[in-house]
Amino acid sequence: MQEELNQFERNEVWTLVPRPKTTNVIGTKWIFRNKSDEDGNIVRNKARLVAQGYSQIEGIDFEETFAPVARLESIRLLLSISCVHKFKLHQMDVKSAFLNGFLQEEVFVEQPKGFVDAHPQPCLSPQEGTYGLKQAPRAWYERLTQFLVDNNYTRGSVDKTLFIKRDNDELFIAQIYVDDIVFGSTNNTKVQQFVDVMSLEFEMSLVGELVTS
């Protein structure tokens, strides 16, 4: 739980503010999960702090909601291109991805249970996305898209989660699936450059070479 809150602090997700009298304050809850290896052995106990987004009011707490999910056709295309050009695909994921998105709406949430500040009736005002908020996936996608476009990656015209970068005869391609990224290039140097650029901007976990069956 403390590790999860450390992620919130590093990303400067929220600010402690007085409880508003006329604004909806969204509850929070802890979700616990055990992560296991391929043999079924528990290797990590994970805690996730989420907002109770079901209490959000459309038109007041949020306007638009969606998640950046890749189209199946695009995934097949990515696999086909890697076969034709004979390059390997790699996978990485963004740690606490939704904490990286910038919120456009003013939202207030309750302090997490077990970690409540002693000030009289305060609550939290998120400046960035929080898991459970209906607009969090959209905010994350917009932040990631802007970052990639600023670094000369071109977004797909049909599938908005597909990003391509061309440099003469060299090709780099990346597919986004919420907080997972599958990518590859005809030039291995481009792969490492992508990993370095992403790791400087976000906290990433490099899974390694993508294995399909």
XYZ file of C-alpha atoms in Angstrom, residues 22-191:
170
model
C -21.430 21.681 -3.062
C -19.267 19.308 -5.130
C -19.445 15.529 -5.433
C -16.599 13.866 -3.490
C -15.737 10.436 -4.925
C -14.849 7.600 -2.579
C -11.674 5.512 -2.804
C -10.954 1.881 -2.038
C -8.034 -0.533 -1.949
C -7.834 -3.542 -4.272
C -5.408 -6.335 -3.400
C -4.018 -8.968 -5.743
C -1.375 -11.678 -5.598
C 0.901 -11.973 -8.629
C 2.088 -15.479 -9.448
C 4.803 -16.894 -11.676
C 4.235 -19.553 -14.348
C 4.438 -22.277 -11.686
C 1.727 -20.704 -9.570
C 4.068 -19.434 -6.858
C 3.149 -16.046 -5.400
C 5.971 -13.639 -6.219
C 4.386 -10.325 -5.280
C 1.551 -8.871 -3.240
C 0.120 -5.849 -5.031
C -2.164 -3.104 -3.725
C -3.984 -0.706 -6.043
C -5.772 2.422 -4.848
C -8.766 3.195 -7.045
C -11.491 5.808 -7.114
C -15.083 4.621 -6.925
C -15.878 5.923 -10.372
C -19.397 4.522 -10.346
C -20.371 7.504 -8.192
C -19.212 10.015 -10.802
C -21.915 12.074 -12.490
C -21.714 12.433 -16.276
C -21.607 16.057 -17.362
C -20.360 17.149 -13.943
C -17.437 14.906 -12.989
C -16.557 13.816 -16.542
C -17.515 14.492 -20.147
C -15.921 11.736 -22.204
C -14.549 8.304 -21.400
C -12.716 5.665 -23.411
C -9.720 3.341 -23.183
C -6.894 3.082 -25.764
C -7.486 -0.510 -26.898
C -5.810 -1.759 -30.063
C -7.882 -3.177 -32.924
C -7.345 -6.860 -33.634
C -6.636 -6.047 -37.286
C -3.804 -3.718 -36.237
C -2.229 -6.382 -34.045
C -2.312 -8.814 -36.967
C -0.810 -6.137 -39.204
C 1.993 -5.520 -36.705
C 2.801 -9.243 -36.554
C 2.728 -9.488 -40.346
C 5.056 -6.522 -40.826
C 7.550 -7.961 -38.340
C 7.528 -11.261 -40.273
C 7.967 -9.591 -43.666
C 10.804 -7.341 -42.480
C 12.241 -10.037 -40.185
C 12.541 -7.982 -36.995
C 11.730 -8.914 -33.427
C 8.898 -7.422 -31.412
C 9.390 -6.279 -27.834
C 6.988 -5.525 -25.031
C 7.017 -2.987 -22.226
C 4.426 -1.632 -19.856
C 3.976 1.657 -18.077
C 3.899 1.442 -14.297
C 0.755 3.096 -12.882
C -0.024 4.423 -16.356
C -3.235 6.240 -15.440
C -1.355 8.367 -12.912
C 0.424 10.050 -15.840
C -2.647 11.577 -17.473
C -3.580 15.223 -16.884
C -7.213 15.769 -15.911
C -9.202 18.549 -17.588
C -12.066 18.417 -15.070
C -12.031 19.455 -11.414
C -12.451 16.264 -9.381
C -12.382 15.570 -5.645
C -11.794 12.182 -4.000
C -11.692 10.868 -0.457
C -8.361 10.186 1.217
C -7.295 6.506 1.149
C -8.366 4.430 4.123
C -5.521 3.862 6.553
C -3.640 6.938 5.336
C -5.943 9.803 6.312
C -4.407 13.176 7.125
C -5.503 14.581 10.488
C -6.661 17.949 9.138
C -10.375 18.622 9.715
C -12.473 17.083 6.911
C -9.988 17.417 4.052
C -10.198 15.613 0.748
C -7.952 15.219 -2.283
C -8.031 17.066 -5.578
C -6.397 14.932 -8.300
C -4.434 16.873 -10.910
C -3.614 13.692 -12.798
C -5.485 10.482 -13.550
C -6.372 7.965 -10.859
C -7.437 4.378 -11.438
C -11.201 4.123 -11.247
C -11.924 7.622 -12.544
C -13.906 7.344 -15.765
C -11.759 9.920 -17.571
C -8.401 8.427 -16.447
C -7.832 6.179 -19.523
C -8.591 9.096 -21.857
C -6.238 11.409 -19.949
C -3.438 8.819 -20.119
C -3.938 8.246 -23.848
C -3.871 11.988 -24.585
C -0.668 12.448 -22.587
C 1.038 9.497 -24.313
C -0.137 10.555 -27.776
C 1.115 14.106 -27.344
C 4.485 12.841 -26.144
C 4.926 10.478 -29.108
C 3.766 13.051 -31.673
C 6.199 15.594 -30.198
C 8.935 13.007 -30.787
C 8.025 12.668 -34.485
C 5.926 9.504 -34.291
C 2.886 9.451 -36.582
C -0.441 8.234 -35.218
C -2.510 5.860 -37.342
C -5.434 7.407 -39.209
C -7.735 4.404 -38.639
C -6.389 2.840 -35.460
C -5.409 5.686 -33.136
C -3.316 3.345 -30.951
C -0.857 2.563 -33.757
C 2.253 4.752 -34.043
C 4.839 4.698 -36.826
C 8.135 6.462 -37.392
C 9.997 6.359 -40.714
C 13.585 7.374 -41.287
C 14.627 6.815 -44.910
C 14.280 3.028 -45.380
C 14.078 2.321 -41.659
C 10.752 1.620 -40.000
C 9.666 1.745 -36.355
C 6.180 0.676 -35.301
C 4.466 0.592 -31.899
C 1.039 -0.620 -30.798
C -0.583 0.673 -27.590
C -2.953 -1.461 -25.523
C -3.943 0.609 -22.482
C -0.653 0.478 -20.510
C 1.124 -2.179 -22.598
C 3.250 -1.282 -25.613
C 4.414 -3.742 -28.295
C 7.061 -2.337 -30.633
C 9.777 -3.222 -33.089
C 11.989 -1.793 -35.806
C 14.066 -2.738 -38.802
C 16.919 -1.016 -36.951
C 17.755 -2.293 -33.455
C 19.187 1.109 -32.566
C 15.715 2.605 -32.988
C 14.348 0.068 -30.512
